PDB file of C-alpha atoms in Angstrom:
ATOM      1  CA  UNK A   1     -38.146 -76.719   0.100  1.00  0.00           C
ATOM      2  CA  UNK A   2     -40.520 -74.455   0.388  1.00  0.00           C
ATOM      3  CA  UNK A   3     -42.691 -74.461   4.065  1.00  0.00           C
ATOM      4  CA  UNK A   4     -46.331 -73.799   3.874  1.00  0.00           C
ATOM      5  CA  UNK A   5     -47.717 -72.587   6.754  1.00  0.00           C
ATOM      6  CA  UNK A   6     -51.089 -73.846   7.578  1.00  0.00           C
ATOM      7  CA  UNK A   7     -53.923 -71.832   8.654  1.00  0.00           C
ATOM      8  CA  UNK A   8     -56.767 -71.807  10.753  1.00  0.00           C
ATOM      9  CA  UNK A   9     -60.018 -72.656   9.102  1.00  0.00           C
ATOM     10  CA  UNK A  10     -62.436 -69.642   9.691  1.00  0.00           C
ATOM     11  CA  UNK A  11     -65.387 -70.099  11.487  1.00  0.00           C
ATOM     12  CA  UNK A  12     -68.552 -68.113   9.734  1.00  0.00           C
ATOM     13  CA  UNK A  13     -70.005 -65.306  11.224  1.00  0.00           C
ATOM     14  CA  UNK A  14     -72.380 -65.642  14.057  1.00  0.00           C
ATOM     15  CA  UNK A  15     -76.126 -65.328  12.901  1.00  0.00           C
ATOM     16  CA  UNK A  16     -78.134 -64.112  15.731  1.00  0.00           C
ATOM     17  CA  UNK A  17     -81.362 -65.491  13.856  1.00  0.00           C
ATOM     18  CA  UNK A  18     -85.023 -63.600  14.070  1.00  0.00           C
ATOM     19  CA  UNK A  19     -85.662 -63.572  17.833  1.00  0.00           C
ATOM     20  CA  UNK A  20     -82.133 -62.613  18.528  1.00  0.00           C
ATOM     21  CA  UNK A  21     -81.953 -59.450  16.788  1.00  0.00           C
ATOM     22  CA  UNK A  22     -85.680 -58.688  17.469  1.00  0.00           C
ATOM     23  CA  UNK A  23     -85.346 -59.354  21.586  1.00  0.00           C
ATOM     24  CA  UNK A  24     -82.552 -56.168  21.332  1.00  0.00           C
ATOM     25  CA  UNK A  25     -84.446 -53.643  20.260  1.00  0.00           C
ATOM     26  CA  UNK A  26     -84.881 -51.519  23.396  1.00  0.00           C
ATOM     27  CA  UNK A  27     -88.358 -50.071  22.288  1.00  0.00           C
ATOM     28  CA  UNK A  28     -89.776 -53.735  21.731  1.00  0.00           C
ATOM     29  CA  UNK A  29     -88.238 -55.168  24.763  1.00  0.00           C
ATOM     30  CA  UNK A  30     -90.064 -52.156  26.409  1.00  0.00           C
ATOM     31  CA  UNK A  31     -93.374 -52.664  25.718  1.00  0.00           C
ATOM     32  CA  UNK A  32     -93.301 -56.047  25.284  1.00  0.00           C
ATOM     33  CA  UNK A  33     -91.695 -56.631  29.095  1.00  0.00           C
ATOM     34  CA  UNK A  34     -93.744 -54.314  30.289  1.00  0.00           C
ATOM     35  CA  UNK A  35     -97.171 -55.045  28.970  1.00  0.00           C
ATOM     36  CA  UNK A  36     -97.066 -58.477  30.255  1.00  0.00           C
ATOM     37  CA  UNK A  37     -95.741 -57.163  33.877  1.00  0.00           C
ATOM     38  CA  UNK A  38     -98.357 -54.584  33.970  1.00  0.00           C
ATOM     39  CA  UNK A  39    -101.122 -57.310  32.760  1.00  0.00           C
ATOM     40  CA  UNK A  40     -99.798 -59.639  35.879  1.00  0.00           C
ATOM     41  CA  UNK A  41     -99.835 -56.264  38.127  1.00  0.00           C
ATOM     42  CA  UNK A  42    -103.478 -55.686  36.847  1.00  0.00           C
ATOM     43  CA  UNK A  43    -104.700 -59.680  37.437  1.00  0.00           C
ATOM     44  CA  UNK A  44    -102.941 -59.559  40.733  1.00  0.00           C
ATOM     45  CA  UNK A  45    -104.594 -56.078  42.110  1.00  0.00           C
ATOM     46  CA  UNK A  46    -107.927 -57.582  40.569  1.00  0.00           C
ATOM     47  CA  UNK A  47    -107.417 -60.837  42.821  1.00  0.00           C
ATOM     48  CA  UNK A  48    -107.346 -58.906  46.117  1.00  0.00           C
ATOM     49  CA  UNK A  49    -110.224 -56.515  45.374  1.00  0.00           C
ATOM     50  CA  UNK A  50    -112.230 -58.990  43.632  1.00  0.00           C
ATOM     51  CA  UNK A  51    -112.118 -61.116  47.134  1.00  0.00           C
ATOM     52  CA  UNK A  52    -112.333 -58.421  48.992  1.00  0.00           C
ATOM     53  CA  UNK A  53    -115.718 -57.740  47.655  1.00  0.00           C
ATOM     54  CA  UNK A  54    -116.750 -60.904  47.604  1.00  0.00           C
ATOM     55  CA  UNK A  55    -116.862 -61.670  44.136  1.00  0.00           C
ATOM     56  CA  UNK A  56    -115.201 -64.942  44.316  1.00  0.00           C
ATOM     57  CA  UNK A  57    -117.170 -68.290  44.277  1.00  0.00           C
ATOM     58  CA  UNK A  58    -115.769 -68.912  47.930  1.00  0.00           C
ATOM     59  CA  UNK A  59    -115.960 -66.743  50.918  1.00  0.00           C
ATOM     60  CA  UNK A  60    -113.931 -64.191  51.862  1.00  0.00           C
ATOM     61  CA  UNK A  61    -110.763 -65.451  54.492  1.00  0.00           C
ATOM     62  CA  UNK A  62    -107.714 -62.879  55.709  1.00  0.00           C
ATOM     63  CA  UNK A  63    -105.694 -65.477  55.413  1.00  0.00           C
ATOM     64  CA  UNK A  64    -106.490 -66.855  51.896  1.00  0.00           C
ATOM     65  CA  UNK A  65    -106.270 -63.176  50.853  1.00  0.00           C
ATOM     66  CA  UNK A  66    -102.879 -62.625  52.264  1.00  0.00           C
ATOM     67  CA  UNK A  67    -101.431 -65.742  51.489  1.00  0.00           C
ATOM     68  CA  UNK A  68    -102.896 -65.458  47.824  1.00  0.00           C
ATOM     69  CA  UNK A  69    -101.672 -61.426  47.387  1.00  0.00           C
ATOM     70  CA  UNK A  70     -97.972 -62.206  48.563  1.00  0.00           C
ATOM     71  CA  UNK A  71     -97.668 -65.548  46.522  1.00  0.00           C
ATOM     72  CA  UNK A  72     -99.058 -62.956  43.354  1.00  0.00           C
ATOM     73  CA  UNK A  73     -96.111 -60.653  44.471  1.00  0.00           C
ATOM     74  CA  UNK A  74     -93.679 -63.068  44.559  1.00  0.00           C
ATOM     75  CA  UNK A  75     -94.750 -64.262  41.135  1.00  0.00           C
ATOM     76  CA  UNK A  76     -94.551 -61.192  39.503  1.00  0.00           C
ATOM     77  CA  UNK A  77     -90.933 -61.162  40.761  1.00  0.00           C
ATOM     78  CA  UNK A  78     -90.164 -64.387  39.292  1.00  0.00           C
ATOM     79  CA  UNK A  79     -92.260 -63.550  35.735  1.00  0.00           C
ATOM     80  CA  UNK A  80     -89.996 -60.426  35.554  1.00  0.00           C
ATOM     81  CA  UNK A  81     -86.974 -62.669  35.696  1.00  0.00           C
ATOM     82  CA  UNK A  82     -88.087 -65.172  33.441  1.00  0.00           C
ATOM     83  CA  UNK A  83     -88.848 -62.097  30.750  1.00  0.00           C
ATOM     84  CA  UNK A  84     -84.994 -61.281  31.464  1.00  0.00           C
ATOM     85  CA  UNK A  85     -84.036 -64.592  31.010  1.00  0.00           C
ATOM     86  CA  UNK A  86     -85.931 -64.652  27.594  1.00  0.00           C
ATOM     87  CA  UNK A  87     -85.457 -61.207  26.341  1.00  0.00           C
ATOM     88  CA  UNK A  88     -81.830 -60.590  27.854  1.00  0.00           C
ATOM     89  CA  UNK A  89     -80.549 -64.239  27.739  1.00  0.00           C
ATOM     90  CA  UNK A  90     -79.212 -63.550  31.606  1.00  0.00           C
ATOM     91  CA  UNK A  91     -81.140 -64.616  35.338  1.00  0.00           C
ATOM     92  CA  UNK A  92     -81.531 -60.874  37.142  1.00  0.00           C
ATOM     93  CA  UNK A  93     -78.927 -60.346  39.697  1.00  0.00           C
ATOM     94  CA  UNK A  94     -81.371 -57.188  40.283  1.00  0.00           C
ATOM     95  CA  UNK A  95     -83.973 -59.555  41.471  1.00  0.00           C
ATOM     96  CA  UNK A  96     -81.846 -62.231  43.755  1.00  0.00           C
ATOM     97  CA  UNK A  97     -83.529 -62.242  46.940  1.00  0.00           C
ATOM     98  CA  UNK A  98     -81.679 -59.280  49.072  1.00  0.00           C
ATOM     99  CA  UNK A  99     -83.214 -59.451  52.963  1.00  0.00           C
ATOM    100  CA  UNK A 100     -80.620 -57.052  53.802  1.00  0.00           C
ATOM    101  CA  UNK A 101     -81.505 -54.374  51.363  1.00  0.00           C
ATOM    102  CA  UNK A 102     -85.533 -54.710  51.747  1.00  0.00           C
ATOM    103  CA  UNK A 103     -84.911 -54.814  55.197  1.00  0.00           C
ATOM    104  CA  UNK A 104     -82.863 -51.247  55.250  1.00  0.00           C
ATOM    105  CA  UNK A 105     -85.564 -50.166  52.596  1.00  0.00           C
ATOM    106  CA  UNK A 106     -88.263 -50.634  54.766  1.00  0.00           C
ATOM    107  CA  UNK A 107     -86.536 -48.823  57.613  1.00  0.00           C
ATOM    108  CA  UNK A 108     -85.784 -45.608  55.147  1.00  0.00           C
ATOM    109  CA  UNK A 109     -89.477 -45.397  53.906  1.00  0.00           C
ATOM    110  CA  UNK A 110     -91.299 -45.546  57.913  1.00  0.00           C
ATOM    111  CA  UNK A 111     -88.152 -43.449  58.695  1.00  0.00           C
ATOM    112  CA  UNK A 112     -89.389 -40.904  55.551  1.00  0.00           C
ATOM    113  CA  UNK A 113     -93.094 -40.559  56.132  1.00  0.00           C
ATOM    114  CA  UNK A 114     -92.217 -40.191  60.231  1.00  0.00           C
ATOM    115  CA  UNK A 115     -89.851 -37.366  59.462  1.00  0.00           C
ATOM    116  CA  UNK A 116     -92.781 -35.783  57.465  1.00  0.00           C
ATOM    117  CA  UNK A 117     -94.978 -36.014  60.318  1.00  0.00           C
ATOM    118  CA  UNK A 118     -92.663 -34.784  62.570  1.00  0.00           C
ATOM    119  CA  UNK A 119     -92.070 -31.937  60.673  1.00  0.00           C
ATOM    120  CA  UNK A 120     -96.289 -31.802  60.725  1.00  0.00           C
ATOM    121  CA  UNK A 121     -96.593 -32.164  64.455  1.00  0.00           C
ATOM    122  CA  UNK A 122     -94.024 -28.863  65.138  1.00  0.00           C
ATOM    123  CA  UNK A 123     -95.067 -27.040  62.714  1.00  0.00           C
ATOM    124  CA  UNK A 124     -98.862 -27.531  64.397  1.00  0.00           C
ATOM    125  CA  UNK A 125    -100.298 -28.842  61.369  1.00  0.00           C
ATOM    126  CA  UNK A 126    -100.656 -32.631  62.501  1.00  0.00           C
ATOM    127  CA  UNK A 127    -103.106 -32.931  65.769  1.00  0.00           C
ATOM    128  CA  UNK A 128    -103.445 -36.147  67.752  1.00  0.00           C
ATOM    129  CA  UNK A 129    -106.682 -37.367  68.790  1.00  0.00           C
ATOM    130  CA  UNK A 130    -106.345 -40.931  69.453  1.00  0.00           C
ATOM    131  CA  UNK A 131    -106.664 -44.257  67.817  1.00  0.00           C
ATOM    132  CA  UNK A 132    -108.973 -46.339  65.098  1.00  0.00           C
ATOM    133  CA  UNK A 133    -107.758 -49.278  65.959  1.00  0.00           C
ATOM    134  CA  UNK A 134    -106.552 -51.918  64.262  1.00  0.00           C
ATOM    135  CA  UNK A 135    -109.244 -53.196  61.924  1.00  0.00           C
ATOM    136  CA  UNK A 136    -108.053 -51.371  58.599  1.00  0.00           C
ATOM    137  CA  UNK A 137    -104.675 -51.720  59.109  1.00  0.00           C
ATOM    138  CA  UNK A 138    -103.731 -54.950  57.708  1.00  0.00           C
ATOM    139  CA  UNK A 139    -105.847 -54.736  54.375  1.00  0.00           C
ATOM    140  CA  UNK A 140    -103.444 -51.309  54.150  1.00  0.00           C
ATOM    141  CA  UNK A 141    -100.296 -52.881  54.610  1.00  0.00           C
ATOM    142  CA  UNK A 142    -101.089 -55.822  52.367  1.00  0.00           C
ATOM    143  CA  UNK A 143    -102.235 -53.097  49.538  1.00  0.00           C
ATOM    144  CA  UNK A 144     -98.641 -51.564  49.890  1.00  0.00           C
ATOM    145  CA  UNK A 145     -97.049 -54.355  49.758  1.00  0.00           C
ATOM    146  CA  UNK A 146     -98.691 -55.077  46.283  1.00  0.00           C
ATOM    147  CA  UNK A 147     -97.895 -51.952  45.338  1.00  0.00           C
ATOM    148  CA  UNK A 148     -94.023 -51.989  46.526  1.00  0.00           C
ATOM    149  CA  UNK A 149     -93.694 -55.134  44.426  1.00  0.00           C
ATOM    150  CA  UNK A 150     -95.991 -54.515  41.162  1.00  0.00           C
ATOM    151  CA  UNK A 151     -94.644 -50.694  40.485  1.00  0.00           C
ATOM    152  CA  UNK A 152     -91.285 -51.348  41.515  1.00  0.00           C
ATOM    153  CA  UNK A 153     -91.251 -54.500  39.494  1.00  0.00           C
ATOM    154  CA  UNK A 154     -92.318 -52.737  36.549  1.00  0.00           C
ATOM    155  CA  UNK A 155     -90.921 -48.837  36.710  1.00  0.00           C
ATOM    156  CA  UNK A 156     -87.364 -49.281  38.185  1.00  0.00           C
ATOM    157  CA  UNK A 157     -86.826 -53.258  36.677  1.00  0.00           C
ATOM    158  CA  UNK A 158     -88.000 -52.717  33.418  1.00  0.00           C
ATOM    159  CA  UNK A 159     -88.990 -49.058  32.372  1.00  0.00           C
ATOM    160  CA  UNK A 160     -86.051 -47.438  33.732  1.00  0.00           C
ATOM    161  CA  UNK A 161     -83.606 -49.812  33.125  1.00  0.00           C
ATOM    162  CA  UNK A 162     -84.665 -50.428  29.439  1.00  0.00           C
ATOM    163  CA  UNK A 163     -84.605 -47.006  29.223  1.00  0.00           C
ATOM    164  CA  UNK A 164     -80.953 -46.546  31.427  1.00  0.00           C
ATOM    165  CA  UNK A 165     -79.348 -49.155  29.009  1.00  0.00           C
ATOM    166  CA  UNK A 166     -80.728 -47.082  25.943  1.00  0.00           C
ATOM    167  CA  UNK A 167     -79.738 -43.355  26.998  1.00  0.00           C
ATOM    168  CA  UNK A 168     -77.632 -43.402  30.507  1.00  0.00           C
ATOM    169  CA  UNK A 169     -78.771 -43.198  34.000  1.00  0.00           C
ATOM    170  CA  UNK A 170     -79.711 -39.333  33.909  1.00  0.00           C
ATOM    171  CA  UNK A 171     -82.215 -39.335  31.086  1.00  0.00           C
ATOM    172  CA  UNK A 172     -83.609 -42.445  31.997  1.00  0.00           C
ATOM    173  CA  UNK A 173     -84.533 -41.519  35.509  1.00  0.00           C
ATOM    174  CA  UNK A 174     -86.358 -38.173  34.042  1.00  0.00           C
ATOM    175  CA  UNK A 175     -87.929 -40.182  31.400  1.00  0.00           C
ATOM    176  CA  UNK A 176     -89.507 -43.414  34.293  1.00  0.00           C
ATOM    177  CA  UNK A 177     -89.958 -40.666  36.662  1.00  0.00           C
ATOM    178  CA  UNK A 178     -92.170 -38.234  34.498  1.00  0.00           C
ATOM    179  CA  UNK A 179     -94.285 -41.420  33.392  1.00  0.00           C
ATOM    180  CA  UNK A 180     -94.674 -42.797  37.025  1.00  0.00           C
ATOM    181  CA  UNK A 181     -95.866 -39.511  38.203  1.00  0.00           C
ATOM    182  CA  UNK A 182     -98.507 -39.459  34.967  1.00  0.00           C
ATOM    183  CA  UNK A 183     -99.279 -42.906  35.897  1.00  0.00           C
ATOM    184  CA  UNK A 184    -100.993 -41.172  39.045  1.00  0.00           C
ATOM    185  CA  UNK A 185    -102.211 -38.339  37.510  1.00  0.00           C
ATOM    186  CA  UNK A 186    -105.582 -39.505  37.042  1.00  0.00           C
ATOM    187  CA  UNK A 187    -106.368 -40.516  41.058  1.00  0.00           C
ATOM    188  CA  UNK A 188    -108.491 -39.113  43.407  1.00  0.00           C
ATOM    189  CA  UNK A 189    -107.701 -35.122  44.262  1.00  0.00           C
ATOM    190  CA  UNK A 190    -104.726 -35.405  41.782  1.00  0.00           C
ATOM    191  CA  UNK A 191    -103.545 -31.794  40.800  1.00  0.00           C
ATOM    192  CA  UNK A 192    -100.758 -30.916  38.344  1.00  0.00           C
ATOM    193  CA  UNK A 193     -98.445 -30.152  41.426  1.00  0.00           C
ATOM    194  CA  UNK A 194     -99.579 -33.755  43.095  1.00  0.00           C
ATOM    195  CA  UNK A 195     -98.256 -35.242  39.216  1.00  0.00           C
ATOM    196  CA  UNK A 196     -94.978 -33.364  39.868  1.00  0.00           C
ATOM    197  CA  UNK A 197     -94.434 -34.285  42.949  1.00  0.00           C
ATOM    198  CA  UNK A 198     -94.880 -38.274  42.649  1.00  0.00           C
ATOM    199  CA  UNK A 199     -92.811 -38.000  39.559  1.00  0.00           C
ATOM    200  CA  UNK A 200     -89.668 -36.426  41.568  1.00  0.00           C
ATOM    201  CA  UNK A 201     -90.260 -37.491  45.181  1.00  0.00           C
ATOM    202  CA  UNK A 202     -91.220 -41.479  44.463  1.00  0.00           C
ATOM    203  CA  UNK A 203     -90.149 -42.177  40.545  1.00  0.00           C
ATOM    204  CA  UNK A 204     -86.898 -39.853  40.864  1.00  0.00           C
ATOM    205  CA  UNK A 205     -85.848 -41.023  44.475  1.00  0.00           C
ATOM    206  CA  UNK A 206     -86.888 -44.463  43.967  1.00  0.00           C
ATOM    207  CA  UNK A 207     -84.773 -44.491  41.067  1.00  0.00           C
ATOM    208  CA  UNK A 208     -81.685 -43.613  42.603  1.00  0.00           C
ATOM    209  CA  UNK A 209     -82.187 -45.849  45.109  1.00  0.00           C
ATOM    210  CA  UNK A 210     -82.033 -48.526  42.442  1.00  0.00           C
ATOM    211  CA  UNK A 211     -79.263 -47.111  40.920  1.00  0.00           C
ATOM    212  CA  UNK A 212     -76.977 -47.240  44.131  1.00  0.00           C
ATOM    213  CA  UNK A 213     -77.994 -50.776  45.161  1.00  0.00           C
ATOM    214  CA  UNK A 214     -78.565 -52.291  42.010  1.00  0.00           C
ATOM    215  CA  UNK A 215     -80.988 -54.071  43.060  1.00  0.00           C
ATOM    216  CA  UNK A 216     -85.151 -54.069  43.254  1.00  0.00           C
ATOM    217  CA  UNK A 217     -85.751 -54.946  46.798  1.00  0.00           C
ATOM    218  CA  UNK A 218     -84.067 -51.660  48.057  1.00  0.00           C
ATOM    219  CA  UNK A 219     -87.187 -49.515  46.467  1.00  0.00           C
ATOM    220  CA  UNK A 220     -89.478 -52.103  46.890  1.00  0.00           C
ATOM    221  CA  UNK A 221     -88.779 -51.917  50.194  1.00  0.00           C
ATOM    222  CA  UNK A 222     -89.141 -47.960  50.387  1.00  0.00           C
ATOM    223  CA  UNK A 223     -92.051 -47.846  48.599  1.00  0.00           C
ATOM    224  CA  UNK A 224     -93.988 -50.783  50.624  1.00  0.00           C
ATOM    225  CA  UNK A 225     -93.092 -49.089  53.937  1.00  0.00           C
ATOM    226  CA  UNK A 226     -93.691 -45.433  53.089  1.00  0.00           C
ATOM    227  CA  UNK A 227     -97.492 -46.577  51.774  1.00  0.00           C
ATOM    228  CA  UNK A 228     -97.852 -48.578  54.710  1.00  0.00           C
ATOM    229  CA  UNK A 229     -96.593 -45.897  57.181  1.00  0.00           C
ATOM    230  CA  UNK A 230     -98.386 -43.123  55.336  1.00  0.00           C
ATOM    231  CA  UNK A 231    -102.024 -45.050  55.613  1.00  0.00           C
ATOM    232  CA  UNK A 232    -101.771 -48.205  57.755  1.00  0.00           C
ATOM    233  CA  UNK A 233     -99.923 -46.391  60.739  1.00  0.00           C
ATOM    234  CA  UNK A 234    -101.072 -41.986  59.703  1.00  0.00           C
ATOM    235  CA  UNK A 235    -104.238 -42.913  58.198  1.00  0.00           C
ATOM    236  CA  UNK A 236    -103.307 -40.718  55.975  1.00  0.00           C
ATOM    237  CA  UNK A 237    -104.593 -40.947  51.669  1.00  0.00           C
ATOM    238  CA  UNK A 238    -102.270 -42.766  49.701  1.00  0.00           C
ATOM    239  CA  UNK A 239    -102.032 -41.098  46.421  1.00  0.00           C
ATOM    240  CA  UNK A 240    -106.117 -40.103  46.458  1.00  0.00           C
ATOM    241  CA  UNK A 241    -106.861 -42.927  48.273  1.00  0.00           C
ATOM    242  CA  UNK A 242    -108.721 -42.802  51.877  1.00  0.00           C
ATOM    243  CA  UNK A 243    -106.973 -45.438  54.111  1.00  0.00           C
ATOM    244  CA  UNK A 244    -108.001 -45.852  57.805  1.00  0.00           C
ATOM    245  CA  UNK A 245    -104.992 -46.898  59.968  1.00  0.00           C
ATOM    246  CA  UNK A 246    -103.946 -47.141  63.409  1.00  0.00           C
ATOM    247  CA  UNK A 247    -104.039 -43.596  64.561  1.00  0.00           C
ATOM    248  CA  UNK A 248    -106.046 -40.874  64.439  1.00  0.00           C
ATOM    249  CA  UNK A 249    -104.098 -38.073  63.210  1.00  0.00           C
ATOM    250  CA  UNK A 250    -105.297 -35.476  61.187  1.00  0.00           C
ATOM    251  CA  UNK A 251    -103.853 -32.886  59.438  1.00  0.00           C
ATOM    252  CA  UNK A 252    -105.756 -29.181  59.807  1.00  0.00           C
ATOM    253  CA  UNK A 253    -108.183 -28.896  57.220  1.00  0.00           C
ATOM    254  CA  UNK A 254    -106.768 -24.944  57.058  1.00  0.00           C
ATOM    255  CA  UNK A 255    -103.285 -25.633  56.594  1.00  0.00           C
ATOM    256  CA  UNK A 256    -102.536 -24.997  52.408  1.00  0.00           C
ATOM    257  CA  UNK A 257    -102.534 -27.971  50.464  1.00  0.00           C
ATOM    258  CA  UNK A 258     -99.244 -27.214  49.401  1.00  0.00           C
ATOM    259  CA  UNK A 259     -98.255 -28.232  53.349  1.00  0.00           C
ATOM    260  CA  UNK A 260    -100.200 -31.142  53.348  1.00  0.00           C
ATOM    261  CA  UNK A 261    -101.016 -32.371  50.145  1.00  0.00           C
ATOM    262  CA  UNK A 262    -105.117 -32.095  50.184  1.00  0.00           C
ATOM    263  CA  UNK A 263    -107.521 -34.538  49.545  1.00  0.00           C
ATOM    264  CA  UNK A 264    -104.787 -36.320  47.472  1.00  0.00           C
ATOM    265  CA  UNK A 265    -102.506 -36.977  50.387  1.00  0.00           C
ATOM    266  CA  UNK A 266     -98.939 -35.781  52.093  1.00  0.00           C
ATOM    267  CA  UNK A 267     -97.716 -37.046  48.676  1.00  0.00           C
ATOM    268  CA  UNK A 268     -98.650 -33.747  47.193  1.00  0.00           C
ATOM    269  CA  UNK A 269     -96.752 -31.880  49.619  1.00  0.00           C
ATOM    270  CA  UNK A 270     -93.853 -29.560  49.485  1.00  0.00           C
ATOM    271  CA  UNK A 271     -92.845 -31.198  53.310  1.00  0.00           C
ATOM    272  CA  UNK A 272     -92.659 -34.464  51.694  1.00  0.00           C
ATOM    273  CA  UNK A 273     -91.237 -33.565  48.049  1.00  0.00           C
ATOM    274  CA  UNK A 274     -88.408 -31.847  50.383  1.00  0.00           C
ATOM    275  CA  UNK A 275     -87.689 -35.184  52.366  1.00  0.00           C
ATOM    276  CA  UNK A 276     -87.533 -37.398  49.305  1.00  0.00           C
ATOM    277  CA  UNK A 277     -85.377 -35.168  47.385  1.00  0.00           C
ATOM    278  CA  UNK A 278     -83.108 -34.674  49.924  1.00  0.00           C
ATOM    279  CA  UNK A 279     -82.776 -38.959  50.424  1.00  0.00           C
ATOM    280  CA  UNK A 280     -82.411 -39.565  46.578  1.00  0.00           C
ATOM    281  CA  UNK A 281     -79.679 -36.557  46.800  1.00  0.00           C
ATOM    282  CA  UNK A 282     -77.722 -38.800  48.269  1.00  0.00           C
ATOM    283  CA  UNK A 283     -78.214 -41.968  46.815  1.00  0.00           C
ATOM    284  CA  UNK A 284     -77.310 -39.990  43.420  1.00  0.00           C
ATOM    285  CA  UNK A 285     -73.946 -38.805  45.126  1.00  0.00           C
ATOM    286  CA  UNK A 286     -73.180 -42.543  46.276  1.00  0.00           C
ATOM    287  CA  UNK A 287     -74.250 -43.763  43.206  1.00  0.00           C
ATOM    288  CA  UNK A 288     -71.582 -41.781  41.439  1.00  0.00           C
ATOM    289  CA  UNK A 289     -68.920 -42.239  44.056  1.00  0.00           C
ATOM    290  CA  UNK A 290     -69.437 -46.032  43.442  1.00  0.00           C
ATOM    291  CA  UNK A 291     -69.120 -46.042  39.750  1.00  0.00           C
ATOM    292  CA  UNK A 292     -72.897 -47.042  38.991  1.00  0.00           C
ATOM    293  CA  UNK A 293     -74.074 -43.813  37.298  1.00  0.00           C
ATOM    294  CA  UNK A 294     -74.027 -44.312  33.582  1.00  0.00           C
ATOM    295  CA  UNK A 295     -73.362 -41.704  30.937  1.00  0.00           C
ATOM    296  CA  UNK A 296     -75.324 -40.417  28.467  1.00  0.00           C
ATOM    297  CA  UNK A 297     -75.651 -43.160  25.613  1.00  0.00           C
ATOM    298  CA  UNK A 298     -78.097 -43.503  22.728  1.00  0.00           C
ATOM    299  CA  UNK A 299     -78.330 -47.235  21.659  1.00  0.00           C
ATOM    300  CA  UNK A 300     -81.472 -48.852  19.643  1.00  0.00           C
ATOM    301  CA  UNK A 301     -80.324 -52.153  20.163  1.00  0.00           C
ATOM    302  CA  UNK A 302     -79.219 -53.725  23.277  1.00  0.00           C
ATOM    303  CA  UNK A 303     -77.439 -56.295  24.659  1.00  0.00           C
TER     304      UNK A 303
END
């Protein structure tokens, strides 16, 4: 008698359906992630100024404004993982809540803009002549904290990782880093070498630091505290930007701009590009040594 063996029945092919093939197109997910994040950004930046003006139908209270800004931060972290969770079909493990890494980030970005002072106050550039007080410093602080979390949010969580899953870690970080330092290209005092700079010293660094930690709240972190430090504590421009902080510090209005940056801020400097390269040196060598550097790769559609 002959044995007939029976077989398996075969399930069809999986059909990924309209959305699902649409949501992995890298370009798409792109600009569609990042329009809405950079909408949010915009509503949440217009929220603070807007009050701070007094535009609003109620008066103006510090600590409406500061409860209402961080809850807008937080928000735009948890609209960036919803997008993932839509356009990725995953939560963010890049945006679980990491106190240890904001925490060291913080430290690294006063420790940054201090080491460019210091370098300042040897060199005779930086001359101390007292202190402002304490009146501008919070409204300072709570602008770099918007910052930290809206450009972070949007250049290292979605532009250069879209861009890292599409073509590898090294094109990627050229690609975010060149558009970050456009994205400030148009600011107050902004010179070609100011563009260069913010592209390599903030995009490029803070991209490495995402890179080695995997996670957002590392440059977040850098990013809040060196703004902070830079105008809050230096009173020093932020990116074009006057900002009165807690001392009164100048820089020598004879020193070259390529020492301290001009009317667009230490930024713009070679002192700080230096000091920012040399950080995101390493956090590209321990990125490699710890396996998270990713080839080059050229994919249209991603997972």
């Amino acid at each position: 008698m002959t044995q007939v063996e029976a077989t398996a029945p075969v399930s069809p092919p999986h059909r990924r359906g309209v959305w699902g093939t649409l949501r992995r197109i890298g370009a798409l997910r792109l600009f569609v992630m990042g329009f809405i994040l950079l909408a949010a950004y915009g509503f949440s930046q217009a929220f603070h100024f807007e009050y701070l003006k007094g535009h609003m139908a109620f008066a103006y209270s510090p600590v409406v404004d500061w409860a209402g800004t961080l809850t807008l931060c937080l928000a735009l972290m948890a609209l960036y993982a919803l997008l993932v969770r839509l356009f990725e079909a995953r939560w963010p493990s890049e945006a679980r809540p990491r106190p240890g890494l904001l925490g060291l980030g913080i430290l690294l970005g006063v420790g940054l803009f201090c080491a460019v002072y210091a370098t300042y106050v040897m060199t005779g550039v930086a001359h101390f002549r007292g202190f402002n007080g304490l009146g501008g410093v919070g409204s300072v602080v709570l602008i770099s904290i918007l910052a930290g979390f809206g450009e972070e949010v949007l250049f290292r969580g979605v532009v250069f990782r879209v861009l890292e899953e599409s073509f590898g870690t090294l094109l990627a970080m050229i690609l975010s880093a060149a558009l970050f330092g456009l994205l400030h290209a148009g600011n107050p005092g902004a010179t070609v070498f100011s563009t260069a700079a913010v592209a390599i010293e903030a995009g490029g660094m803070l991209a490495a630091a995402y890179v080695w930690s995997r996670s957002l709240w590392l440059p977040i972190g850098i990013h809040l505290a060196w703004n902070a430090t830079q105008g809050g504590l230096f009173s020093e421009p932020i990116s074009g930007h006057a900002a009165t902080g807690l001392l009164n510090f100048p820089l020598s209005p004879t020193a070259s701009p390529l020492i301290t940056g001009g009317v667009f801020g230490p930024e713009a400097s070679i002192v700080a590009l230096g000091v920012c390269v040399g950080l995101g040196g390493v956090f590209v060598v321990l990125a490699i040594r710890s396996g998270r550097w990713r080839g080059p790769r050229f994919r249209l559609l991603l997972d």
